[in-house]
mmCIF file of C-alpha atoms and ligand atoms in Angstrom:
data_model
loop_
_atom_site.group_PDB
_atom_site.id
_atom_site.type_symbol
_atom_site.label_atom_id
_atom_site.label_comp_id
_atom_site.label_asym_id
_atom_site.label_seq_id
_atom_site.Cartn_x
_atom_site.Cartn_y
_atom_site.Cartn_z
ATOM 1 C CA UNK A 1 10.066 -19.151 -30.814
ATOM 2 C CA UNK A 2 6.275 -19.216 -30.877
ATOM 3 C CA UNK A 3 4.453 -21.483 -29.724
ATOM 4 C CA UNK A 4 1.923 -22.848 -32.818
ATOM 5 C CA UNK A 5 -1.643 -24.267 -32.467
ATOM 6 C CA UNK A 6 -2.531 -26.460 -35.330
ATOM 7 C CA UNK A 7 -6.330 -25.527 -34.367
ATOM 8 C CA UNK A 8 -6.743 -21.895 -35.818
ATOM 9 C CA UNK A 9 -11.082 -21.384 -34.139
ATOM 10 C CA UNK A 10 -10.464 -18.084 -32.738
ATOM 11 C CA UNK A 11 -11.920 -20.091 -29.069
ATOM 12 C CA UNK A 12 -9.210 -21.783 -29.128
ATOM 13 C CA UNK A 13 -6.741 -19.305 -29.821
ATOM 14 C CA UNK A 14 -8.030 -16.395 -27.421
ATOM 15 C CA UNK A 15 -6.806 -19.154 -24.865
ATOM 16 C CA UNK A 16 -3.050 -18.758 -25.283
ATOM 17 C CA UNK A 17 -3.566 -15.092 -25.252
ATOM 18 C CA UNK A 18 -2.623 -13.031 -21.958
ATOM 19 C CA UNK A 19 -6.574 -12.848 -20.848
ATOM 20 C CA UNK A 20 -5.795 -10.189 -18.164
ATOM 21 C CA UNK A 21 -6.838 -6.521 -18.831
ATOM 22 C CA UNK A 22 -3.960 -3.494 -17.807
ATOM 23 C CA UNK A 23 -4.111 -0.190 -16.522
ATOM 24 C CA UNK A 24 -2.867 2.678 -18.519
ATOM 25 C CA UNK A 25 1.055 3.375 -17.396
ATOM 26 C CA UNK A 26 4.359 3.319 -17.453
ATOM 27 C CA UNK A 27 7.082 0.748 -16.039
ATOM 28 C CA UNK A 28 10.455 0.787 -15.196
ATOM 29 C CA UNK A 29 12.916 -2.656 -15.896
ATOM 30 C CA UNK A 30 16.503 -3.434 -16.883
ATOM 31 C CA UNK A 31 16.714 0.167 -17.811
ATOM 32 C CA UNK A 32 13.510 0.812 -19.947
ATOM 33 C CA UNK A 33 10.452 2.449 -19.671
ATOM 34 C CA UNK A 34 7.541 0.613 -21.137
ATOM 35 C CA UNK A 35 4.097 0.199 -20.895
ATOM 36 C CA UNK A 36 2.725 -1.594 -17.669
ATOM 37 C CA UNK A 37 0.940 -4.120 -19.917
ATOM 38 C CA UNK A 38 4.823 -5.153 -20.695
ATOM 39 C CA UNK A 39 6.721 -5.207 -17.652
ATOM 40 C CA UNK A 40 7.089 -9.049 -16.665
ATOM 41 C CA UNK A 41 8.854 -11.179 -13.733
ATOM 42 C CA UNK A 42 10.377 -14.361 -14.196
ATOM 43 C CA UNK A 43 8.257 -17.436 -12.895
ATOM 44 C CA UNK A 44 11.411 -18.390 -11.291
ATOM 45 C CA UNK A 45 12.058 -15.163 -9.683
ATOM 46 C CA UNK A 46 11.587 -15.902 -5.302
ATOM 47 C CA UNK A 47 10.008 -12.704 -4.998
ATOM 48 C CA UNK A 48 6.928 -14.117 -6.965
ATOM 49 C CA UNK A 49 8.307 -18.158 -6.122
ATOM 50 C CA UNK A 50 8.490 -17.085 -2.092
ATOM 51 C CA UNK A 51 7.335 -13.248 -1.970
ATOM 52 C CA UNK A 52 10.954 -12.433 -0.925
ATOM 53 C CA UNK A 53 10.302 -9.239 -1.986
ATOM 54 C CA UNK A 54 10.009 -5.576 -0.146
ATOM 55 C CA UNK A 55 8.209 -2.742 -2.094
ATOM 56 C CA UNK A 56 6.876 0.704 -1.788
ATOM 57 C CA UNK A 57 3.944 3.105 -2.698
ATOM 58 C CA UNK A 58 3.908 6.557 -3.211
ATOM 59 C CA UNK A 59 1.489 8.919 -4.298
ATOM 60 C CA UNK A 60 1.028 11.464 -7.084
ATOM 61 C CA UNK A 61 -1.628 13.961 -6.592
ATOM 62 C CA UNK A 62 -2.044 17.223 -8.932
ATOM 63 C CA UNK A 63 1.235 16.410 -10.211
ATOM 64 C CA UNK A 64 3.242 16.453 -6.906
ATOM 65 C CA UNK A 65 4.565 13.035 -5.450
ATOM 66 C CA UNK A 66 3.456 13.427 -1.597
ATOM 67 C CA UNK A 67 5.858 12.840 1.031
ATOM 68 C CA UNK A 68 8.718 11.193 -1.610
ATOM 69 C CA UNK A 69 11.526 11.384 1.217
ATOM 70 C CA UNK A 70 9.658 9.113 4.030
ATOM 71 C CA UNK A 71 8.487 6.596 0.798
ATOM 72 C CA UNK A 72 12.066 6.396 -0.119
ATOM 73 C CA UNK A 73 13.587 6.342 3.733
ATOM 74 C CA UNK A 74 11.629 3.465 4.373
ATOM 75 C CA UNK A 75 11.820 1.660 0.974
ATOM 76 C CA UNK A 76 15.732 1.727 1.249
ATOM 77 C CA UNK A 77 15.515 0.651 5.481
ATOM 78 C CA UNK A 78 13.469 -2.644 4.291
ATOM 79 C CA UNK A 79 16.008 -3.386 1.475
ATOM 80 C CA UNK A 80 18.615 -3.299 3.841
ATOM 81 C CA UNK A 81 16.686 -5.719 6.909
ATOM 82 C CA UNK A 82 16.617 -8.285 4.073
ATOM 83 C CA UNK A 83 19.531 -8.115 3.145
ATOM 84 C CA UNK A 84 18.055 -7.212 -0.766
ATOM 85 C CA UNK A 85 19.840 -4.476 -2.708
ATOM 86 C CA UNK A 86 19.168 -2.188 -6.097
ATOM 87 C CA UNK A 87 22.283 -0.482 -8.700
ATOM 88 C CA UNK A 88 20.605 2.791 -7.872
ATOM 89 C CA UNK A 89 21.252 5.601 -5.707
ATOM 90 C CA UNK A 90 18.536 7.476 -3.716
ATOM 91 C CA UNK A 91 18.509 10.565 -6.451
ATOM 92 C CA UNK A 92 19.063 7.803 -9.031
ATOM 93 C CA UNK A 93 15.768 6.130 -7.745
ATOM 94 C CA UNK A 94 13.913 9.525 -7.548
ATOM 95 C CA UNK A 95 14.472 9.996 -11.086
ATOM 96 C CA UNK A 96 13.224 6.855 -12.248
ATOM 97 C CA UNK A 97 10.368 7.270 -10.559
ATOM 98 C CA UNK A 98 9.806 11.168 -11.636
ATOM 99 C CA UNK A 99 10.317 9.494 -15.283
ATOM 100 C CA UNK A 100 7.664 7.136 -14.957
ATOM 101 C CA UNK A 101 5.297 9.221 -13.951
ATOM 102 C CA UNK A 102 5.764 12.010 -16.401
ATOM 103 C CA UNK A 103 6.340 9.647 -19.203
ATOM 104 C CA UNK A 104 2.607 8.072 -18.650
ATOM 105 C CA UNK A 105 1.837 12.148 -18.100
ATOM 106 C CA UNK A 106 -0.590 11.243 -15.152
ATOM 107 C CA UNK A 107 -1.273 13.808 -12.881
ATOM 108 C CA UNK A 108 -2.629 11.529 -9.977
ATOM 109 C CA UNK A 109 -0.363 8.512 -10.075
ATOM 110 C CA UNK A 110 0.172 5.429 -7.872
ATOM 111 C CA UNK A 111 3.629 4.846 -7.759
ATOM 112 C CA UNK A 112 5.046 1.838 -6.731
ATOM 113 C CA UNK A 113 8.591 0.870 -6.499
ATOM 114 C CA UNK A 114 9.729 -2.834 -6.156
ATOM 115 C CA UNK A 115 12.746 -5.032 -5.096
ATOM 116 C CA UNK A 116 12.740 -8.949 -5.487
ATOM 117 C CA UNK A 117 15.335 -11.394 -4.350
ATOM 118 C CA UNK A 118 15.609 -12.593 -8.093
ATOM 119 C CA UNK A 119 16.386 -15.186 -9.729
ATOM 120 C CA UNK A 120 19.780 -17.237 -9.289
ATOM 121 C CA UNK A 121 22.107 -18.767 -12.490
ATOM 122 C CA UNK A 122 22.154 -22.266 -10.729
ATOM 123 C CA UNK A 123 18.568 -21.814 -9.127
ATOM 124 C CA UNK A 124 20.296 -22.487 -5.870
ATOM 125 C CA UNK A 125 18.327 -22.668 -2.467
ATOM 126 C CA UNK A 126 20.563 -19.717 -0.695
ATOM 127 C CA UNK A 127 19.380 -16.143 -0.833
ATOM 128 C CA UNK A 128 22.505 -15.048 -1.213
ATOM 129 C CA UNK A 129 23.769 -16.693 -4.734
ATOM 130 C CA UNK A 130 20.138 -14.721 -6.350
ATOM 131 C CA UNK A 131 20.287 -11.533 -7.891
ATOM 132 C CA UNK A 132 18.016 -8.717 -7.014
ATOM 133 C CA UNK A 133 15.522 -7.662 -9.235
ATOM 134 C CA UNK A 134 14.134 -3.835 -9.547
ATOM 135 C CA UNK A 135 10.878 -2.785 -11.050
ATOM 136 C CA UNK A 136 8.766 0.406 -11.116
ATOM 137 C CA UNK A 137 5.903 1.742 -12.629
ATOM 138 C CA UNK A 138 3.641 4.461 -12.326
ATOM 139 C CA UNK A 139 -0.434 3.771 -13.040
ATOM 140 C CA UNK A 140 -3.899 6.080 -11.683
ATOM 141 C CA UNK A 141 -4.445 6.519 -8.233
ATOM 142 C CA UNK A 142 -7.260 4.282 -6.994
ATOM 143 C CA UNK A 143 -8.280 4.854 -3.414
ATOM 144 C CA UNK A 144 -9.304 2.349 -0.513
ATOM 145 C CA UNK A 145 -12.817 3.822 -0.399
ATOM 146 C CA UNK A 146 -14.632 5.366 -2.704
ATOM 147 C CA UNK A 147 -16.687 8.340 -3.325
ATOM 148 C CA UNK A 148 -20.117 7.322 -1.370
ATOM 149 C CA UNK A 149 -17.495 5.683 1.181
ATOM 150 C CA UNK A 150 -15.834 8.516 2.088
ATOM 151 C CA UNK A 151 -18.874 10.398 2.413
ATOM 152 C CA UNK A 152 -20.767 8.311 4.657
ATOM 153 C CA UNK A 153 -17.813 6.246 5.915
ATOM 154 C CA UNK A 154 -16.580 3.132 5.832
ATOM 155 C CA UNK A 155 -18.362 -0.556 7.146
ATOM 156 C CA UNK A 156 -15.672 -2.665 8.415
ATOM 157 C CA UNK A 157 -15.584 -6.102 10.009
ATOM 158 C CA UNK A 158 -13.155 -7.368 12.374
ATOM 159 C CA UNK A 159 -11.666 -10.803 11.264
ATOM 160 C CA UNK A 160 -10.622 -13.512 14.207
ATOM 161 C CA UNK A 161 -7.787 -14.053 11.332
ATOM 162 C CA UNK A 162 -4.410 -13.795 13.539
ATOM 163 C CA UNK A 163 -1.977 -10.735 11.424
ATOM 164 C CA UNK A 164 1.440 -12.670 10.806
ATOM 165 C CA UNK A 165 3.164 -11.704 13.938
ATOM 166 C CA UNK A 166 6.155 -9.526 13.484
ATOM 167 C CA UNK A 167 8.216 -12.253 15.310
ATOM 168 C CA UNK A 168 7.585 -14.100 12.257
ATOM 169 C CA UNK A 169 8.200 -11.426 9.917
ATOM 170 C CA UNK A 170 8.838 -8.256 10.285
ATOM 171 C CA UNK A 171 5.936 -5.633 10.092
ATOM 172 C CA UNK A 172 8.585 -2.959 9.349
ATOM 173 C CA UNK A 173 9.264 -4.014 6.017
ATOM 174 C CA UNK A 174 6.340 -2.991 3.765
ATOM 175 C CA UNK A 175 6.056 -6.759 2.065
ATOM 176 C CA UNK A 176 3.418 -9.152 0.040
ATOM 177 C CA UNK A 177 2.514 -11.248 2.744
ATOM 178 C CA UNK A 178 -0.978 -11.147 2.599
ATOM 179 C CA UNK A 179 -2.843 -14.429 2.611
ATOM 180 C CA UNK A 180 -3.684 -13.252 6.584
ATOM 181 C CA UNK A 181 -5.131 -9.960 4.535
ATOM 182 C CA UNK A 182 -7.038 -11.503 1.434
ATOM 183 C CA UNK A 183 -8.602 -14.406 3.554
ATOM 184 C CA UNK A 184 -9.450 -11.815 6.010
ATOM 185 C CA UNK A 185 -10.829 -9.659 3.383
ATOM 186 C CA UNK A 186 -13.255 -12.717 2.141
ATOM 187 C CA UNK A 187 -14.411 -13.082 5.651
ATOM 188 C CA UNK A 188 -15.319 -9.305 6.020
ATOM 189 C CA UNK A 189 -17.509 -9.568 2.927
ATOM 190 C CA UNK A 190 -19.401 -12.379 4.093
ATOM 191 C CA UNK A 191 -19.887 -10.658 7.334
ATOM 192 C CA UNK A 192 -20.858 -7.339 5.064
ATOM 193 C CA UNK A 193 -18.066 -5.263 5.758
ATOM 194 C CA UNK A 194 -16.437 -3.228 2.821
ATOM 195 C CA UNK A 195 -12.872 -3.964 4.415
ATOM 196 C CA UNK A 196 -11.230 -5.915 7.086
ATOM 197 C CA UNK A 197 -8.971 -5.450 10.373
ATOM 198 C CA UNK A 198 -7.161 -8.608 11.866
ATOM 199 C CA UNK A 199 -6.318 -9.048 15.285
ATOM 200 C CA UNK A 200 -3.056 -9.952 17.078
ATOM 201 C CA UNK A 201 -2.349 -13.420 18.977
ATOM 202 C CA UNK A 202 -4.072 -11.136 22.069
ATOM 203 C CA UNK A 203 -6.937 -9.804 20.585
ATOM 204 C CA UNK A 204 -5.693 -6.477 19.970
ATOM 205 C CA UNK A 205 -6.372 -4.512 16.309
ATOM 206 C CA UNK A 206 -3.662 -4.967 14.549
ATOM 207 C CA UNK A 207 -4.492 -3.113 10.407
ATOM 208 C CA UNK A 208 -6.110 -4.447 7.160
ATOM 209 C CA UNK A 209 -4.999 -5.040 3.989
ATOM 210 C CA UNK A 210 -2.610 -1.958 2.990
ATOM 211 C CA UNK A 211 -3.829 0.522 5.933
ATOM 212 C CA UNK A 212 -3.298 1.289 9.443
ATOM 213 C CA UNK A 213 -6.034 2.010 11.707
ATOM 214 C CA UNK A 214 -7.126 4.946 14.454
ATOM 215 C CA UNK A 215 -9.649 5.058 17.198
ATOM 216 C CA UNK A 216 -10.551 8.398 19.141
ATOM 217 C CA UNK A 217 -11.888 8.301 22.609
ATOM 218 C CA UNK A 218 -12.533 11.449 24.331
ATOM 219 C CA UNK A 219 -10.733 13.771 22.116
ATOM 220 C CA UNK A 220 -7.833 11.219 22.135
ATOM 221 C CA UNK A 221 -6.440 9.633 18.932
ATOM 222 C CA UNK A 222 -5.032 6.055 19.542
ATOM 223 C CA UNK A 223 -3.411 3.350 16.991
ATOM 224 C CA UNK A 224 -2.058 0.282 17.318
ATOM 225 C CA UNK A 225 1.944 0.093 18.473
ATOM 226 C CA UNK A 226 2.947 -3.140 17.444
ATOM 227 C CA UNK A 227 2.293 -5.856 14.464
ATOM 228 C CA UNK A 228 1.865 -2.970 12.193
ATOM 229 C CA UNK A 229 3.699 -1.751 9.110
ATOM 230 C CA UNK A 230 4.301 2.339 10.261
ATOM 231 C CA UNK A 231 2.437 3.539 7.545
ATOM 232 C CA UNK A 232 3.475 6.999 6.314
ATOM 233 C CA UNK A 233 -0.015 8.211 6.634
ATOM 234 C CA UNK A 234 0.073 6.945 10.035
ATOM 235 C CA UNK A 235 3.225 9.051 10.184
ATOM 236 C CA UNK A 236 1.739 12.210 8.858
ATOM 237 C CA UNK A 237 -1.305 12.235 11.384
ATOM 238 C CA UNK A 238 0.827 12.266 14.225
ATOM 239 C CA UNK A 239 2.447 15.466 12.235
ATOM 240 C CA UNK A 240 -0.933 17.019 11.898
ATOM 241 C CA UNK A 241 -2.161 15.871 15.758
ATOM 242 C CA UNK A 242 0.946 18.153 16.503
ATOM 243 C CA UNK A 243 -0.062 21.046 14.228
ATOM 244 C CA UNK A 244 -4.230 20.962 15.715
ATOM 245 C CA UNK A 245 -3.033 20.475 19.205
ATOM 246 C CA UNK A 246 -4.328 16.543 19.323
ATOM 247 C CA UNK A 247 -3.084 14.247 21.821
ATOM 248 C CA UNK A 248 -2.229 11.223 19.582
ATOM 249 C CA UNK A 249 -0.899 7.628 21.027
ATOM 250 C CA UNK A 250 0.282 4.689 19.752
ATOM 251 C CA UNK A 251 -0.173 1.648 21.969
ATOM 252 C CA UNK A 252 -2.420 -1.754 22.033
ATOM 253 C CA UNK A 253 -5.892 -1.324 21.014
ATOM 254 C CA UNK A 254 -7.949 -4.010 22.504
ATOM 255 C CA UNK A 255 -10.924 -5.043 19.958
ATOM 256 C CA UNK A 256 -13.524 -3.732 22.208
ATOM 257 C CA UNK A 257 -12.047 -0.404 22.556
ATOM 258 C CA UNK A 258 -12.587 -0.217 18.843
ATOM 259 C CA UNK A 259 -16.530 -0.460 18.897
ATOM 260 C CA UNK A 260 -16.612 1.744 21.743
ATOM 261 C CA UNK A 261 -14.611 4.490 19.976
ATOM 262 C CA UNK A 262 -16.132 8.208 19.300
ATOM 263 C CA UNK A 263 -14.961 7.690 15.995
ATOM 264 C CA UNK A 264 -12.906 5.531 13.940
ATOM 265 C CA UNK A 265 -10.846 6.299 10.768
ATOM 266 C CA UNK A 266 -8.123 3.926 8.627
ATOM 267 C CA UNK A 267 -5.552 5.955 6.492
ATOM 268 C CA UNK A 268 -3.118 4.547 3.695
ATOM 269 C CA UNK A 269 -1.514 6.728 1.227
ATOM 270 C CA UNK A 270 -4.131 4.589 -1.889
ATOM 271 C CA UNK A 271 -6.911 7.359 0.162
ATOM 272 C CA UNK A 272 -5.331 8.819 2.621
ATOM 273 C CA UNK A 273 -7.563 9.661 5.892
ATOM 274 C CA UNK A 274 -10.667 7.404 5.562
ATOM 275 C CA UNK A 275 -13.384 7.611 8.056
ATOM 276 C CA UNK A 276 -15.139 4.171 9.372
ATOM 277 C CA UNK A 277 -18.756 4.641 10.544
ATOM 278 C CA UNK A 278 -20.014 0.730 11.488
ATOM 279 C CA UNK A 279 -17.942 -1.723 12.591
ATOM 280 C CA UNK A 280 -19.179 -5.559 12.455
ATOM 281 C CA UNK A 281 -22.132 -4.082 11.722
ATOM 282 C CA UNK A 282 -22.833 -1.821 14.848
ATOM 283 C CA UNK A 283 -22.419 2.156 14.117
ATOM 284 C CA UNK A 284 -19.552 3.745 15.837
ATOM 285 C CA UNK A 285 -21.324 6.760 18.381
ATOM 286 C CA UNK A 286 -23.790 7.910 16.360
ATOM 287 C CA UNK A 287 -22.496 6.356 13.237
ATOM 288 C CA UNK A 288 -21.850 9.561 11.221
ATOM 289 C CA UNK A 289 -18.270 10.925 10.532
ATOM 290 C CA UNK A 290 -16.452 12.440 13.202
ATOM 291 C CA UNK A 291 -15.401 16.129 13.829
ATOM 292 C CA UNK A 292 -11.884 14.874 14.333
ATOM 293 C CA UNK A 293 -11.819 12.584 11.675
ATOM 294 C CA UNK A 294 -12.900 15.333 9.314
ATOM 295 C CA UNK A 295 -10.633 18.261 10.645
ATOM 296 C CA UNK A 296 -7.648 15.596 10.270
ATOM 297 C CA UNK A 297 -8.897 14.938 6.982
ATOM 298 C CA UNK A 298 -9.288 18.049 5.515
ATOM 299 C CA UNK A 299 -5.947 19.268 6.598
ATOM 300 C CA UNK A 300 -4.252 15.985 5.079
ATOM 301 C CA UNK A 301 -5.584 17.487 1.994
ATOM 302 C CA UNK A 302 -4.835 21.168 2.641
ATOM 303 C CA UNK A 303 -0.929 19.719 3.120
ATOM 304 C CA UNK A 304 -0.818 18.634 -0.468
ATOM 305 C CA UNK A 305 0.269 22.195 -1.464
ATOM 306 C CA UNK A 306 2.490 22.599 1.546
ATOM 307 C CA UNK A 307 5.903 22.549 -0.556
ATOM 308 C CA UNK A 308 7.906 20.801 2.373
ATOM 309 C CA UNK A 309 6.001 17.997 1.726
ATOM 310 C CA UNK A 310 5.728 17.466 -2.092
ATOM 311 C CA UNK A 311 8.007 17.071 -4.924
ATOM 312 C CA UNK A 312 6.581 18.071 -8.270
ATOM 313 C CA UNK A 313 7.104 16.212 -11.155
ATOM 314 C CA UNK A 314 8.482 17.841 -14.213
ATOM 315 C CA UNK A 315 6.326 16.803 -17.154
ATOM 316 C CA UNK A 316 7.855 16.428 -20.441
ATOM 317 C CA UNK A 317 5.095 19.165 -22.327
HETATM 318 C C1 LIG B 401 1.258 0.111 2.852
HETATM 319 C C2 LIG B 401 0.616 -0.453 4.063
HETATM 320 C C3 LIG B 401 0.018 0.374 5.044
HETATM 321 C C4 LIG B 401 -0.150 1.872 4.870
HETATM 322 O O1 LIG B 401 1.057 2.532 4.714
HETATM 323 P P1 LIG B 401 1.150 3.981 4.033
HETATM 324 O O2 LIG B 401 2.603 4.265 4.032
HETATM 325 O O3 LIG B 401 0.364 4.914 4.879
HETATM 326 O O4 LIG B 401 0.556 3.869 2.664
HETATM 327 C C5 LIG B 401 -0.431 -0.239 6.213
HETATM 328 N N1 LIG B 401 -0.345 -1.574 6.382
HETATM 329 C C6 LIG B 401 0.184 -2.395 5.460
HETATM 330 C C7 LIG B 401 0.231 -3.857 5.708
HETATM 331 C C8 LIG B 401 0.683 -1.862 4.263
HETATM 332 O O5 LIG B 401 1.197 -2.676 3.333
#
């Protein structure tokens, strides 16, 4: 049934209409692919009510998804520390989320794949009377930083905002707690920076909002051990420290270690190995891009074609 306004002014109309604007793409739910524009969540769902939800994001890029197997590894790891669950098997999945993306017939795709905790029949308090919810969709790949950005580097500020200890929850599971990240992301405007890194209950860099973070002192890399989400890009540049002959650790990075850094990089797999030039406002060394950043960089890139590593989608013409 539709809801009817007596008052027909268009003004007052164009207010019951959905006012938000959608990317072009395709989505995955209850076993359809539609457009993105269409794919909805119940209001009563608890992974919108409570984000009990766990998700993932995985890249397209020239029509190869990039790293699929660690995406799906860790997708189907969180799932299973919450206690959520999905109908579909791991090739099952993969399929779904090869159809998405050659049914929008994007080439460079941001893929995400999502489970809720759903809704329950009785909308009962305990977790385990829901029933989980899966959703996909496929739209462009936007990145972190953008063209100038990458270029020149990135201005970041460090917010005093504590990162939800993973005592609390668990930094494992990729998830959509992120009023520490979005507040912290406010505060890093106001103090100019383009994007944000939160601290731990010590002081120590934690990551920002969807990205992990790397220094590099004296030829070596260092990144943050604990609090973190273990990012998959975080994953492949301790698989490309091993191919250049890097030393790479991953251990507590005290905040002033950070401005005193040679150079400074965040990666995520929305931009993959992005270099940071100023933090809080004071240049990192000289505040140009690293060497290492950019030889880490430009094989990131180079490992796009490396067929171990991607899984091309087959179009549909
Ligand atoms: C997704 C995410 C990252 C980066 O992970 P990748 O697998 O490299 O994309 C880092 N931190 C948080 C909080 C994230 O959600």
């Amino acid at each position: 049934m539709q809801f009817k306004l007596t008052d027909t002014r268009p003004e007052i109309q164009r207010r019951y209409q959905d006012p938000h604007q959608y990317p072009e793409g395709v989505a995955f739910q209850d076993g359809q692919y539609i457009p993105v524009s269409e794919a909805k969540i119940s209001v009563i769902d608890y992974g919108f009510l409570h984000s009990d939800a766990t998700y993932d994001t995985v890249t397209v890029w020239n029509g190869a998804f990039f790293r699929l197997g660690l995406h799906l590894d860790r997708f189907f790891s969180s799932m299973e520390k919450l206690s959520l669950s999905i109908e579909f098997t791991r090739d099952e999945l993969t399929e779904i989320l090869m159809n998405c993306v050659a049914l929008s017939g994007l080439k460079r795709a941001y893929v995400e794949m999502i489970c809720t905790r759903g809704c329950s029949p009785s909308f009962s308090r305990d977790p385990r009377d829901a029933i989980n919810r899966f959703l996909a969709f496929a739209i462009p790949l936007g990145f972190i930083a953008n063209d100038e950005q990458m270029k020149r580097g990135l201005h970041v500020a460090v917010s005093d905002i504590v990162r939800i200890p993973p005592q609390s929850v668990n930094s494992s599971v990729k998830n959509y707690h992120w009023l520490d990240l979005v507040l912290g992301l406010m505060q890093g405007y106001e103090k100019s920076g383009e994007t944000v890194l939160l601290v731990d209950m010590q002081g120590n860099i934690t990551e920002g909002p969807g990205f992990n973070v790397f220094i590099v002192k004296s030829g070596v890399l260092s990144t943050p051990r604990t609090g973190v989400l273990h990012g998959i890009t975080r994953q492949t540049v301790f698989d490309l420290c091993e191919i250049l002959d890097h030393k790479v650790r991953s251990r507590e990075v005290p905040r002033d270690e950070l401005m005193q850094a040679d150079e400074v990089f965040i990666t995520s797999s929305a931009g993959g190995i992005m270099p940071v030039t100023r933090v809080d406002d004071c240049p990192i060394a000289n505040g140009e891009v690293g060497p290492i950043t950019k030889e880490v960089k430009d094989l990131y890139w180079e490992r796009h074609e490396f067929s171990d590593w991607i899984t091309p989608v087959e179009y549909f013409s």
